[in-house]
PDB file of C-alpha atoms in Angstrom:
ATOM      1  CA  MET A 153      13.010  14.486  -6.500  1.00 65.00           C
ATOM      2  CA  GLY A 154       9.351  15.254  -5.449  1.00 81.00           C
ATOM      3  CA  LYS A 155       9.997  19.229  -5.191  1.00 92.00           C
ATOM      4  CA  LYS A 156      11.693  18.772  -9.518  1.00 91.00           C
ATOM      5  CA  PHE A 157       8.730  17.123  -9.797  1.00 87.00           C
ATOM      6  CA  THR A 158       5.342  19.246  -8.340  1.00 91.00           C
ATOM      7  CA  ALA A 159       7.703  22.046  -9.536  1.00 94.00           C
ATOM      8  CA  GLN A 160       8.118  20.547 -13.385  1.00 93.00           C
ATOM      9  CA  ILE A 161       4.127  19.980 -12.937  1.00 92.00           C
ATOM     10  CA  GLN A 162       3.568  23.415 -11.739  1.00 95.00           C
ATOM     11  CA  GLY A 163       5.049  25.376 -14.928  1.00 96.00           C
ATOM     12  CA  LEU A 164       3.332  23.317 -16.966  1.00 95.00           C
ATOM     13  CA  LEU A 165       0.315  23.528 -15.613  1.00 94.00           C
ATOM     14  CA  ASP A 166       1.402  27.965 -15.952  1.00 96.00           C
ATOM     15  CA  ALA A 167       1.358  27.652 -19.454  1.00 95.00           C
ATOM     16  CA  GLU A 168      -2.023  25.178 -19.603  1.00 95.00           C
ATOM     17  CA  PRO A 169      -3.950  25.476 -16.655  1.00 93.00           C
ATOM     18  CA  GLU A 170      -6.340  23.047 -18.468  1.00 94.00           C
ATOM     19  CA  ILE A 171      -4.987  19.796 -18.823  1.00 92.00           C
ATOM     20  CA  GLU A 172      -6.830  18.112 -21.445  1.00 93.00           C
ATOM     21  CA  LYS A 173      -5.351  21.082 -23.173  1.00 94.00           C
ATOM     22  CA  ASN A 174      -1.816  20.797 -21.776  1.00 96.00           C
ATOM     23  CA  GLU A 175      -0.847  17.544 -24.339  1.00 95.00           C
ATOM     24  CA  ILE A 176       2.920  18.182 -21.867  1.00 95.00           C
ATOM     25  CA  LEU A 177       1.060  17.520 -19.417  1.00 95.00           C
ATOM     26  CA  LYS A 178      -0.550  14.983 -19.932  1.00 94.00           C
ATOM     27  CA  LYS A 179       2.977  13.193 -21.142  1.00 95.00           C
ATOM     28  CA  ARG A 180       4.526  13.945 -17.484  1.00 94.00           C
ATOM     29  CA  ILE A 181       1.569  12.546 -15.837  1.00 93.00           C
ATOM     30  CA  ASN A 182       1.847   9.212 -17.504  1.00 95.00           C
ATOM     31  CA  ASP A 183       5.552   9.250 -17.575  1.00 95.00           C
ATOM     32  CA  ALA A 184       5.313   9.322 -13.894  1.00 94.00           C
ATOM     33  CA  ALA A 185       2.713   6.292 -12.936  1.00 95.00           C
ATOM     34  CA  GLN A 186       4.814   4.047 -15.570  1.00 96.00           C
ATOM     35  CA  HIS A 187       7.763   4.616 -13.341  1.00 96.00           C
ATOM     36  CA  PHE A 188       5.862   5.172 -10.470  1.00 95.00           C
ATOM     37  CA  LEU A 189       3.467   1.931 -10.670  1.00 97.00           C
ATOM     38  CA  PRO A 190       6.579  -0.888 -10.784  1.00 97.00           C
ATOM     39  CA  ILE A 191       7.688   0.289  -7.156  1.00 97.00           C
ATOM     40  CA  PHE A 192       4.345   1.302  -5.127  1.00 97.00           C
ATOM     41  CA  SER A 193       3.310  -1.935  -6.330  1.00 97.00           C
ATOM     42  CA  GLU A 194       5.961  -3.968  -5.628  1.00 97.00           C
ATOM     43  CA  LEU A 195       6.008  -1.739  -2.237  1.00 96.00           C
ATOM     44  CA  SER A 196       2.435  -3.104  -1.130  1.00 95.00           C
ATOM     45  CA  ASN A 197       3.650  -6.245  -2.140  1.00 93.00           C
ATOM     46  CA  ALA A 198       6.336  -6.585  -0.097  1.00 93.00           C
ATOM     47  CA  LEU A 199       4.432  -5.481   3.570  1.00 93.00           C
ATOM     48  CA  LYS A 200       0.497  -7.796   1.923  1.00 91.00           C
ATOM     49  CA  GLU A 201       3.285 -10.740   2.651  1.00 89.00           C
ATOM     50  CA  HIS A 202       4.721  -9.586   5.743  1.00 88.00           C
ATOM     51  CA  PRO A 203       6.545 -12.311   7.309  1.00 87.00           C
ATOM     52  CA  LEU A 204       6.015 -10.174  11.321  1.00 88.00           C
ATOM     53  CA  VAL A 205       4.216 -12.506  13.772  1.00 88.00           C
ATOM     54  CA  THR A 206       3.730 -11.799  17.547  1.00 87.00           C
ATOM     55  CA  GLU A 207       2.743 -13.647  20.607  1.00 85.00           C
ATOM     56  CA  SER A 208       1.139 -10.804  21.645  1.00 88.00           C
ATOM     57  CA  LYS A 209      -2.765 -10.242  20.424  1.00 90.00           C
ATOM     58  CA  GLU A 210      -2.513  -6.164  21.385  1.00 93.00           C
ATOM     59  CA  THR A 211       0.787  -5.869  19.836  1.00 93.00           C
ATOM     60  CA  ALA A 212      -0.098  -7.630  16.586  1.00 92.00           C
ATOM     61  CA  GLU A 213      -3.686  -6.104  16.094  1.00 93.00           C
ATOM     62  CA  GLU A 214      -1.273  -1.970  16.604  1.00 94.00           C
ATOM     63  CA  LEU A 215       0.970  -4.179  14.069  1.00 94.00           C
ATOM     64  CA  ASP A 216      -2.093  -4.922  11.714  1.00 94.00           C
ATOM     65  CA  GLU A 217      -3.309  -1.529  11.902  1.00 94.00           C
ATOM     66  CA  THR A 218      -0.259  -0.252  11.284  1.00 95.00           C
ATOM     67  CA  ILE A 219       0.054  -1.367   7.817  1.00 95.00           C
ATOM     68  CA  TYR A 220      -2.988  -1.352   6.772  1.00 95.00           C
ATOM     69  CA  ALA A 221      -2.871   1.990   6.753  1.00 95.00           C
ATOM     70  CA  VAL A 222       0.132   2.126   4.886  1.00 96.00           C
ATOM     71  CA  VAL A 223      -1.696  -0.753   2.239  1.00 95.00           C
ATOM     72  CA  LEU A 224      -4.371   1.130   1.621  1.00 96.00           C
ATOM     73  CA  ARG A 225      -2.868   4.435   1.559  1.00 96.00           C
ATOM     74  CA  LEU A 226      -0.413   2.736  -1.116  1.00 96.00           C
ATOM     75  CA  ASP A 227      -3.184   0.973  -2.766  1.00 96.00           C
ATOM     76  CA  LYS A 228      -5.353   3.904  -2.635  1.00 97.00           C
ATOM     77  CA  LEU A 229      -2.795   5.987  -4.591  1.00 96.00           C
ATOM     78  CA  LEU A 230      -1.623   2.655  -7.394  1.00 97.00           C
ATOM     79  CA  HIS A 231      -5.407   2.614  -8.160  1.00 97.00           C
ATOM     80  CA  ALA A 232      -5.066   6.268  -9.241  1.00 96.00           C
ATOM     81  CA  LEU A 233      -1.091   5.855 -11.108  1.00 96.00           C
ATOM     82  CA  HIS A 234      -2.744   2.692 -13.340  1.00 96.00           C
ATOM     83  CA  TYR A 235      -5.229   5.204 -14.408  1.00 96.00           C
ATOM     84  CA  CYS A 236      -3.028   8.352 -15.275  1.00 95.00           C
ATOM     85  CA  LYS A 237      -1.682   5.437 -18.335  1.00 94.00           C
ATOM     86  CA  THR A 238      -4.807   6.430 -19.723  1.00 92.00           C
ATOM     87  CA  PRO A 239      -5.313   9.828 -21.687  1.00 90.00           C
ATOM     88  CA  PHE A 240      -5.541  11.824 -18.781  1.00 89.00           C
ATOM     89  CA  ALA A 241      -9.099  13.929 -17.769  1.00 92.00           C
ATOM     90  CA  VAL A 242     -10.066  15.334 -15.053  1.00 93.00           C
ATOM     91  CA  SER A 243     -13.580  14.201 -14.922  1.00 94.00           C
ATOM     92  CA  ASP A 244     -12.528  10.222 -15.940  1.00 95.00           C
ATOM     93  CA  PHE A 245      -9.612  10.332 -13.121  1.00 95.00           C
ATOM     94  CA  LEU A 246     -12.532  11.704  -9.878  1.00 95.00           C
ATOM     95  CA  GLN A 247     -15.070   8.619 -11.430  1.00 95.00           C
ATOM     96  CA  HIS A 248     -11.902   6.054 -11.530  1.00 94.00           C
ATOM     97  CA  ASN A 249     -10.824   7.875  -8.350  1.00 93.00           C
ATOM     98  CA  PHE A 250     -15.035   7.884  -7.006  1.00 93.00           C
ATOM     99  CA  ASN A 251     -15.195   3.788  -8.150  1.00 93.00           C
ATOM    100  CA  TYR A 252     -12.530   2.675  -5.810  1.00 93.00           C
ATOM    101  CA  SER A 253     -13.155   0.365  -3.307  1.00 92.00           C
ATOM    102  CA  GLU A 254     -10.444  -1.156  -0.115  1.00 91.00           C
ATOM    103  CA  PRO A 255      -8.740  -3.901  -0.239  1.00 87.00           C
ATOM    104  CA  HIS A 256      -9.263  -6.745   2.820  1.00 84.00           C
ATOM    105  CA  ALA A 257      -7.891  -6.724   5.367  1.00 77.00           C
ATOM    106  CA  LEU A 258      -4.398  -8.653   5.545  1.00 81.00           C
ATOM    107  CA  THR A 259      -3.126 -11.364   7.544  1.00 81.00           C
ATOM    108  CA  SER A 260      -3.182 -11.153  11.338  1.00 85.00           C
ATOM    109  CA  SER A 261       0.685 -10.842  12.793  1.00 87.00           C
ATOM    110  CA  TYR A 262      -0.797 -13.244  15.591  1.00 86.00           C
ATOM    111  CA  ALA A 263       0.455 -16.084  16.218  1.00 77.00           C
ATOM    112  CA  LYS A 264      -2.172 -17.960  18.150  1.00 65.00           C
ATOM    113  CA  GLY A 265      -2.431 -21.300  15.677  1.00 55.00           C
ATOM    114  CA  LYS A 266       0.119 -20.920  13.122  1.00 58.00           C
ATOM    115  CA  SER A 267       3.017 -22.764  14.292  1.00 56.00           C
ATOM    116  CA  GLN A 268       6.033 -21.927  14.497  1.00 56.00           C
ATOM    117  CA  PRO A 269       9.540 -22.953  14.401  1.00 54.00           C
ATOM    118  CA  THR A 270      11.104 -22.950  17.965  1.00 57.00           C
ATOM    119  CA  GLU A 271      14.016 -24.547  18.838  1.00 64.00           C
ATOM    120  CA  GLY A 272      15.069 -25.316  22.998  1.00 69.00           C
ATOM    121  CA  GLU A 273      15.286 -26.786  25.574  1.00 74.00           C
ATOM    122  CA  HIS A 274      12.355 -26.166  26.857  1.00 78.00           C
ATOM    123  CA  GLN A 275      10.477 -26.556  24.126  1.00 79.00           C
ATOM    124  CA  SER A 276       7.664 -28.628  26.309  1.00 81.00           C
ATOM    125  CA  LEU A 277       7.068 -25.978  28.499  1.00 81.00           C
ATOM    126  CA  PHE A 278       6.789 -23.325  25.648  1.00 74.00           C
ATOM    127  CA  GLU A 279       3.498 -25.390  24.162  1.00 78.00           C
ATOM    128  CA  GLU A 280       2.188 -25.689  27.403  1.00 81.00           C
ATOM    129  CA  LEU A 281       1.844 -22.151  28.175  1.00 78.00           C
ATOM    130  CA  ARG A 282       1.096 -21.934  24.750  1.00 74.00           C
ATOM    131  CA  GLN A 283      -2.407 -24.452  24.959  1.00 77.00           C
ATOM    132  CA  TRP A 284      -2.705 -22.267  28.176  1.00 78.00           C
ATOM    133  CA  ARG A 285      -2.920 -19.358  26.776  1.00 74.00           C
ATOM    134  CA  ASP A 286      -4.816 -20.050  24.002  1.00 73.00           C
ATOM    135  CA  ARG A 287      -7.602 -21.317  26.338  1.00 70.00           C
TER     136      ARG A 287
END
């Protein structure tokens, strides 16, 4: 789908290279923004609210960095797509993207201090080991 869309955009640009004068291209950009905004918003929200938790601080840091990098990329894309819902002008689009601010850090995947429902015959041993680790 991406290659087809790119080819369509290139064809529209070949017909009229100045975007502000190319009504068909502006409509295509707007339609694409309307289509992709809910999809990418849902994906971004799912990543921001991920249920992943680990007992390893190092693993949690790696996991959080990776998820944050994806969320950051999606957030920048969503910021640009929100502008594309309005009549498109290159200078306004660049100004809109210049005003972008990064989202706050996400909730950590590290389990320290989080109550994890664990079951088993060695529950008290598990709790004691966790307390020793967290000191």
